[in-house]
Coordinates of C-alpha atoms in Angstrom, one line a residue:
M165 CA -1.0 107.2 15.5
N166 CA 0.8 106.0 12.5
F167 CA 4.4 107.1 13.7
K168 CA 3.3 104.7 17.0
R169 CA 2.7 101.6 14.5
I170 CA 5.6 102.1 12.6
F171 CA 7.8 102.7 15.6
L172 CA 6.2 99.3 17.1
L173 CA 6.7 97.4 14.0
L174 CA 10.2 98.4 13.9
L175 CA 10.8 97.3 17.4
L176 CA 9.4 93.9 16.7
T177 CA 11.3 93.3 13.9
S178 CA 14.6 94.0 15.8
T179 CA 13.5 91.7 18.5
F180 CA 12.8 89.1 16.4
S181 CA 16.0 89.7 14.3
T182 CA 17.8 89.7 17.6
F183 CA 16.6 86.4 19.0
A184 CA 16.5 84.6 15.6
Q185 CA 20.3 85.3 15.2
K186 CA 21.2 83.2 18.3
D187 CA 20.3 80.2 16.5
G188 CA 22.6 80.6 13.5
Y189 CA 24.8 83.1 11.4
W190 CA 25.4 83.7 7.5
D191 CA 29.2 82.9 7.1
K192 CA 30.4 85.3 5.1
E193 CA 33.9 84.0 5.4
R194 CA 33.3 80.7 3.6
A195 CA 30.7 82.3 1.0
T196 CA 31.3 81.7 -2.5
T197 CA 31.8 84.4 -5.1
K198 CA 32.6 83.2 -8.4
E199 CA 33.0 85.3 -11.7
V200 CA 33.4 82.9 -14.9
L201 CA 33.2 83.4 -18.5
V202 CA 31.3 80.9 -20.6
S203 CA 32.0 80.6 -24.4
A204 CA 29.1 81.1 -26.8
G205 CA 26.5 77.6 -26.6
D206 CA 29.2 76.1 -24.2
R207 CA 28.7 74.5 -20.7
L208 CA 30.9 75.2 -17.4
V209 CA 31.1 73.4 -13.8
V210 CA 31.3 75.9 -10.9
K211 CA 32.4 74.5 -7.4
T212 CA 31.3 76.1 -4.3
E213 CA 33.9 76.5 -1.4
D214 CA 33.5 74.1 1.3
L215 CA 30.3 74.3 3.3
P216 CA 31.0 74.7 7.0
V217 CA 30.0 72.0 9.6
G218 CA 26.2 72.6 10.5
T219 CA 25.3 74.4 7.3
T220 CA 21.3 74.0 7.0
E221 CA 20.7 76.7 4.4
I222 CA 22.4 78.2 1.5
V223 CA 21.2 81.1 -0.5
Y224 CA 22.8 81.7 -3.8
R225 CA 22.6 84.2 -6.6
I226 CA 23.2 83.8 -10.5
T227 CA 23.9 87.2 -12.4
L228 CA 24.9 87.2 -16.0
L229 CA 26.9 90.7 -16.9
D230 CA 27.4 92.3 -20.3
K231 CA 30.8 93.4 -20.8
N232 CA 32.3 95.6 -18.1
Q233 CA 29.2 95.7 -15.7
Q234 CA 30.0 95.5 -12.2
M235 CA 27.9 94.3 -9.4
A236 CA 26.0 96.9 -7.6
N237 CA 25.7 94.8 -4.0
S238 CA 27.1 91.6 -3.0
L239 CA 24.9 89.3 -1.8
V240 CA 26.7 88.7 1.6
S241 CA 25.7 92.8 2.3
L242 CA 22.3 92.2 1.2
L243 CA 21.8 89.3 3.9
K244 CA 23.1 91.3 6.7
S245 CA 19.7 92.7 6.9
I246 CA 18.0 89.2 7.2
P247 CA 18.3 87.7 10.5
D248 CA 17.6 84.0 9.2
P249 CA 17.0 82.3 6.1
Y250 CA 13.5 82.0 6.8
G251 CA 12.8 85.3 6.1
I252 CA 14.0 84.7 2.7
G253 CA 11.3 81.6 2.4
Q254 CA 8.4 84.1 3.2
G255 CA 7.3 84.2 -0.3
S256 CA 8.4 85.4 -3.6
A257 CA 9.2 88.8 -2.0
G258 CA 12.5 87.4 -0.5
A259 CA 13.6 86.2 -3.6
V260 CA 13.2 89.6 -5.5
F261 CA 15.1 91.4 -2.6
L262 CA 18.0 89.3 -3.4
M263 CA 18.1 89.6 -7.1
S264 CA 20.7 91.8 -8.4
K265 CA 19.8 95.0 -9.4
I266 CA 21.3 94.9 -12.8
S267 CA 22.0 92.0 -15.2
G268 CA 22.9 91.6 -18.8
D269 CA 21.0 90.6 -21.7
D270 CA 22.5 87.3 -21.9
Q271 CA 20.9 84.2 -20.6
C272 CA 21.6 80.8 -19.5
T273 CA 20.5 77.6 -17.9
Y274 CA 22.1 76.0 -14.8
S275 CA 21.9 72.9 -12.5
L276 CA 22.6 71.7 -9.4
F277 CA 24.7 68.7 -8.5
T278 CA 26.0 67.1 -5.3
S279 CA 28.9 65.2 -6.9
N280 CA 31.7 65.9 -8.8
E281 CA 30.9 63.1 -11.3
E282 CA 27.6 64.0 -12.1
A283 CA 28.7 67.5 -12.6
K284 CA 31.3 66.2 -15.0
K285 CA 28.8 64.2 -17.0
Y286 CA 26.5 67.1 -17.2
A287 CA 29.6 69.1 -18.8
S288 CA 30.1 66.6 -20.9
D289 CA 26.5 65.4 -22.3
G290 CA 24.4 68.2 -21.1
K291 CA 21.8 65.8 -19.3
T292 CA 20.3 67.0 -16.1
D293 CA 18.8 63.4 -15.2
T294 CA 21.0 63.5 -11.9
A295 CA 20.5 67.2 -11.1
C296 CA 19.0 68.0 -7.7
Y297 CA 17.8 71.2 -9.0
S298 CA 17.3 72.4 -12.8
Q299 CA 16.6 75.6 -14.0
S300 CA 15.7 74.6 -17.5
E301 CA 14.1 78.0 -18.9
P302 CA 17.1 80.4 -19.6
V303 CA 17.5 83.3 -17.1
S304 CA 19.7 86.6 -16.9
K305 CA 19.9 86.2 -13.0
D306 CA 18.1 84.1 -10.6
A307 CA 18.1 84.1 -6.7
K308 CA 17.0 81.1 -4.3
R309 CA 17.1 79.5 -1.0
I310 CA 17.8 76.0 -0.6
S311 CA 17.1 74.1 3.0
L312 CA 18.4 70.8 4.4
D313 CA 14.8 69.8 5.1
K314 CA 13.6 70.4 1.9
N315 CA 15.6 70.0 -1.2
S316 CA 18.0 66.9 -1.8
C317 CA 20.6 69.5 -2.9
L318 CA 21.5 70.0 0.5
K319 CA 21.8 66.8 2.9
E320 CA 23.4 66.6 6.3
N321 CA 26.5 65.8 5.3
T322 CA 26.9 67.9 2.4
T323 CA 30.0 69.9 1.9
T324 CA 30.1 71.2 -1.7
I325 CA 27.5 71.8 -4.4
W326 CA 28.5 72.2 -8.1
F327 CA 26.7 74.3 -10.2
G328 CA 26.2 73.6 -13.9
F329 CA 26.0 76.9 -16.5
E330 CA 24.9 76.5 -20.4
S331 CA 25.2 79.4 -22.3
K332 CA 22.1 80.4 -24.4
N333 CA 24.3 83.5 -26.2
W334 CA 25.1 81.6 -29.2
F335 CA 27.8 84.6 -30.6
L336 CA 29.6 86.1 -27.7
T337 CA 31.2 84.8 -24.5
Q338 CA 29.1 85.5 -21.8
K339 CA 29.9 86.8 -18.1
I340 CA 28.6 84.9 -14.8
V341 CA 28.8 85.6 -11.1
L342 CA 27.7 83.0 -8.8
E343 CA 27.4 83.9 -5.2
V344 CA 26.5 81.1 -2.4
V345 CA 26.3 82.2 1.3
P346 CA 25.6 79.3 4.0
W347 CA 23.2 79.6 7.0
V348 CA 25.1 78.1 9.9
D349 CA 23.5 76.4 12.8
I350 CA 25.2 77.3 15.7
K351 CA 24.4 73.8 17.3
L352 CA 25.1 71.8 14.3
N353 CA 28.1 73.8 13.8
R354 CA 29.9 71.4 16.5
G355 CA 29.5 68.2 14.3
W356 CA 27.0 66.5 16.3
N357 CA 24.5 65.3 13.5
Q358 CA 21.8 62.4 13.9
D359 CA 24.0 59.3 13.4
N360 CA 27.0 61.0 15.7
K361 CA 24.6 61.5 18.7
N362 CA 23.6 57.7 18.0
E363 CA 26.8 56.3 18.2
I364 CA 27.0 58.0 21.7
I365 CA 23.8 56.8 22.8
S366 CA 24.5 53.3 21.7
L367 CA 27.9 53.0 23.7
C368 CA 26.1 54.0 26.5
K369 CA 23.4 51.8 26.6
T370 CA 26.0 49.2 27.0
S371 CA 27.9 50.6 29.8
T372 CA 27.6 49.2 33.3
M373 CA 25.5 51.8 34.6
A374 CA 23.1 51.8 31.9
Q375 CA 22.6 48.2 31.9
K376 CA 21.6 48.3 35.7
M377 CA 18.3 50.4 34.6
A378 CA 15.1 49.1 32.9
N379 CA 14.9 52.2 31.0
S380 CA 18.4 54.0 30.4
D381 CA 17.1 56.7 28.0
D382 CA 17.2 59.7 30.3
F383 CA 20.5 58.8 31.8
C384 CA 22.4 58.3 27.9
V385 CA 20.4 61.6 26.6
C386 CA 22.0 63.3 29.9
I387 CA 25.5 62.0 29.1
L388 CA 25.3 62.8 25.4
D389 CA 24.4 66.5 26.0
K390 CA 27.1 66.9 28.4
I391 CA 29.9 65.5 25.7
M392 CA 28.3 67.8 23.3
K393 CA 28.6 70.9 25.5
Q394 CA 32.0 69.6 26.1
Y395 CA 33.4 68.7 22.9
R396 CA 32.8 69.4 19.1
Y397 CA 32.4 65.9 17.3
S398 CA 35.6 66.4 15.6
E399 CA 37.3 66.7 19.0
F400 CA 35.8 63.9 20.6
Q401 CA 36.7 61.5 18.0
K402 CA 40.2 62.6 18.6
L403 CA 40.3 61.3 22.1
L404 CA 42.3 58.0 22.8
A405 CA 40.2 55.0 23.9
V406 CA 40.9 55.4 27.5
E407 CA 40.1 59.0 27.5
K408 CA 36.9 58.5 26.1
T409 CA 36.3 55.9 29.0
K410 CA 37.1 58.4 31.6
V411 CA 34.9 61.2 29.9
Y412 CA 31.9 58.6 29.9
K413 CA 32.7 57.5 33.6
D414 CA 32.9 61.2 34.7
F415 CA 29.7 62.5 33.1
G416 CA 27.9 59.2 33.9
N417 CA 28.7 59.8 37.3
A418 CA 27.3 63.4 37.2
C419 CA 24.1 62.3 35.3
Y420 CA 23.7 59.3 38.1
K421 CA 23.5 62.1 40.6
D422 CA 20.9 64.0 38.8
A423 CA 18.0 64.6 41.1
D424 CA 15.1 63.6 38.2
I425 CA 17.4 60.7 36.5
S426 CA 18.5 59.0 39.7
K427 CA 15.0 59.1 41.1
N428 CA 14.0 57.2 38.1
I429 CA 16.8 54.9 38.4
Y430 CA 16.3 54.1 41.8
N431 CA 12.6 53.6 41.3
D432 CA 13.6 50.7 38.1
L433 CA 16.0 49.2 40.5
R434 CA 13.2 48.9 43.1
N435 CA 10.5 47.6 40.6
Q436 CA 13.5 45.0 39.6
A437 CA 13.9 43.9 43.0
S438 CA 10.2 43.5 43.7
S439 CA 9.6 41.2 40.8
L440 CA 12.9 39.3 41.6
T441 CA 11.3 39.0 45.1
K442 CA 8.1 37.4 43.8
Q443 CA 10.0 35.0 41.5
Q444 CA 12.1 33.9 44.8
K445 CA 15.5 35.0 43.1
Y446 CA 16.2 36.9 46.6
N447 CA 19.9 37.0 45.6
E448 CA 19.5 38.8 42.7
A449 CA 16.9 41.3 44.4
I450 CA 19.4 41.9 47.3
Q451 CA 22.0 42.9 44.6
K452 CA 19.3 45.6 43.2
L453 CA 18.5 46.9 46.8
S454 CA 22.0 46.9 47.9
T455 CA 22.9 49.3 44.9
I456 CA 20.2 51.8 46.1
I457 CA 21.8 51.4 49.8
N458 CA 25.1 51.5 48.8
D459 CA 24.6 54.8 46.8
G460 CA 22.6 56.5 50.0
K461 CA 19.4 56.4 48.5
A462 CA 17.7 54.1 50.6
T463 CA 14.2 54.4 52.1
A464 CA 12.8 52.5 55.4
L465 CA 11.1 50.1 52.9
D466 CA 14.2 49.5 51.1
Y467 CA 15.7 48.5 54.4
N468 CA 12.4 46.5 55.0
S469 CA 12.7 44.7 51.5
I470 CA 16.5 43.5 51.4
G471 CA 15.7 42.5 55.1
Y472 CA 13.0 40.6 53.9
C473 CA 15.2 38.7 51.5
Y474 CA 17.8 38.2 53.7
L475 CA 15.5 36.4 55.9
L476 CA 14.1 34.3 53.3
T477 CA 17.8 33.4 52.6
R478 CA 18.5 32.1 56.3
Q479 CA 21.0 35.1 56.9
Y480 CA 19.5 36.3 60.0
A481 CA 22.2 38.5 60.9
K482 CA 22.3 40.6 58.3
A483 CA 18.6 40.6 57.9
L484 CA 18.3 42.0 61.4
K485 CA 21.1 44.6 60.7
F486 CA 19.1 46.1 57.7
L487 CA 15.8 46.0 59.4
Q488 CA 17.0 48.0 62.6
E489 CA 18.6 50.7 60.0
G490 CA 15.1 50.7 58.8
E491 CA 13.9 51.1 61.8
K492 CA 16.3 54.1 62.9
L493 CA 14.8 55.8 59.2
D494 CA 11.0 55.4 60.1
D495 CA 9.8 54.2 63.5
T496 CA 6.4 54.2 62.5
E497 CA 6.7 52.0 59.3
L498 CA 4.7 48.7 60.4
L499 CA 6.5 46.4 57.7
V500 CA 9.6 46.9 59.1
K501 CA 8.3 46.1 62.8
L502 CA 6.7 42.6 61.4
N503 CA 9.8 41.5 59.8
L504 CA 11.8 42.4 62.7
A505 CA 9.3 40.1 64.6
H506 CA 9.7 37.4 62.3
V507 CA 13.8 37.4 62.3
Y508 CA 13.6 37.5 66.1
L509 CA 11.0 34.0 65.9
V510 CA 13.0 32.3 63.5
S511 CA 16.2 33.4 65.8
N512 CA 14.7 31.4 68.8
R513 CA 14.1 35.1 70.3
Y514 CA 10.4 34.4 70.7
S515 CA 9.7 36.5 73.9
D516 CA 11.5 39.8 71.7
A517 CA 9.1 38.7 68.7
K518 CA 6.1 37.9 71.0
A519 CA 6.2 41.8 72.3
I520 CA 6.2 43.0 68.8
Y521 CA 3.3 40.9 67.4
K522 CA 1.3 41.8 70.1
K523 CA 2.0 45.3 70.3
Y524 CA 0.8 45.8 66.6
Q525 CA -1.6 43.1 66.3
D526 CA -4.9 45.3 65.8
Q527 CA -3.2 47.9 63.5
N528 CA -2.8 47.8 59.4
V529 CA 0.6 47.4 58.0
T530 CA -0.7 49.3 54.6
D531 CA -3.9 50.7 54.1
N532 CA -5.6 47.8 53.2
I533 CA -3.6 44.8 54.9
S534 CA -4.1 44.2 58.5
W535 CA -1.1 43.1 60.7
K536 CA -2.7 40.0 61.2
D537 CA -3.4 39.1 57.8
K538 CA 0.0 39.8 56.9
T539 CA 1.5 37.8 59.4
K540 CA -0.6 34.7 58.0
T541 CA 0.5 35.3 54.3
D542 CA 4.3 35.7 55.4
F543 CA 4.1 32.4 57.8
A544 CA 2.9 30.7 55.0
V545 CA 5.8 31.9 52.5
F546 CA 8.4 30.9 55.4
E547 CA 6.7 27.3 55.5
K548 CA 7.2 26.9 51.7
A549 CA 10.7 28.5 52.0
G550 CA 11.6 25.6 54.7
L551 CA 12.2 28.5 57.6
P552 CA 11.9 27.2 61.3
S553 CA 8.0 26.9 62.1
K554 CA 7.8 25.6 65.2
D555 CA 6.3 28.8 66.5
F556 CA 4.3 30.2 64.0
E557 CA 1.1 28.6 65.6
K558 CA 1.9 30.3 68.8
V559 CA 1.9 33.6 67.5
L560 CA -1.4 32.9 65.6
K561 CA -3.0 31.9 68.9
L562 CA -1.9 35.4 70.2
Y563 CA -4.3 36.9 67.8
N564 CA -7.5 35.1 69.3

């Protein structure tokens, strides 16, 4: 029974490690390992190797050695058994695990700085007020994890950290070994931080496509995702202006055709067209509806809406053309039928109009609006717009 439990625990740990490692990795190639000598009572500053783009955590270990002592295990070798930095942060056990198995009798204090100027000042006067972290109690060894979201020593654009040491040995030179290993987030390693993403989103929102939309957020995020997948930030920045324009255009077209995004885009255009129609801005509404039709996304009601706008702007031939297209899409849509009758009526085709008005007079054009009521409402709008109205009363008498 105990063997089974142990086996299950090992299996779960292995599975967790496999999945966790997909998010990032310990970058042993750019780890810092430096051995320095500090004179008795002196101060010294050590600069880490450049941290790779996408560093979100670092683990460091400081060990003071007596003369001729050698490190038993490197920090990199110890971290091979830990899949991600969060395993270290689970209480003091992680830090104890990282501690060197040996250390000398010497002790030191140390502080961390994020700029060379602050580190130089510390080396000169020993003040730690500008340090992002300071270990004021002398130690012979120490190990800690620093996280991007929890410590000011590691900010989003931090590329280097300076370690300042002060010897607490007043008689002999002491040997200090500093080891720093960065954890690199795979996604952030491509250079796309928050500022860079916002830059792309802002540029997208000024594009012609985005400005057609009431809400372009999903569209611009789609473009951003495609750019991030295709390019590292540094690679994208090196593109010529014309190349960037083409990238935006190509990815914009792809996102524009995405089913979910296009559905929202075209619904936005319909809502805008409806609002413009109510404001009697028919030409602007026609432009919105034309985009839907030209993209091949129009429904019978879209053809009905544009036909209605052409009718009110006295473009009867165009109104007829689009209403007939709508009729082909859905021969049961009575709003299309009613507007067809209207076009015939104002175009001096009374007999064609009469046949339609009579045929559907006892039906509803929507679930709660009757054919007759909608006819009366439309005629009132048409009269106000100055459309030919000599036959309006004749049609209304057909309903009596």
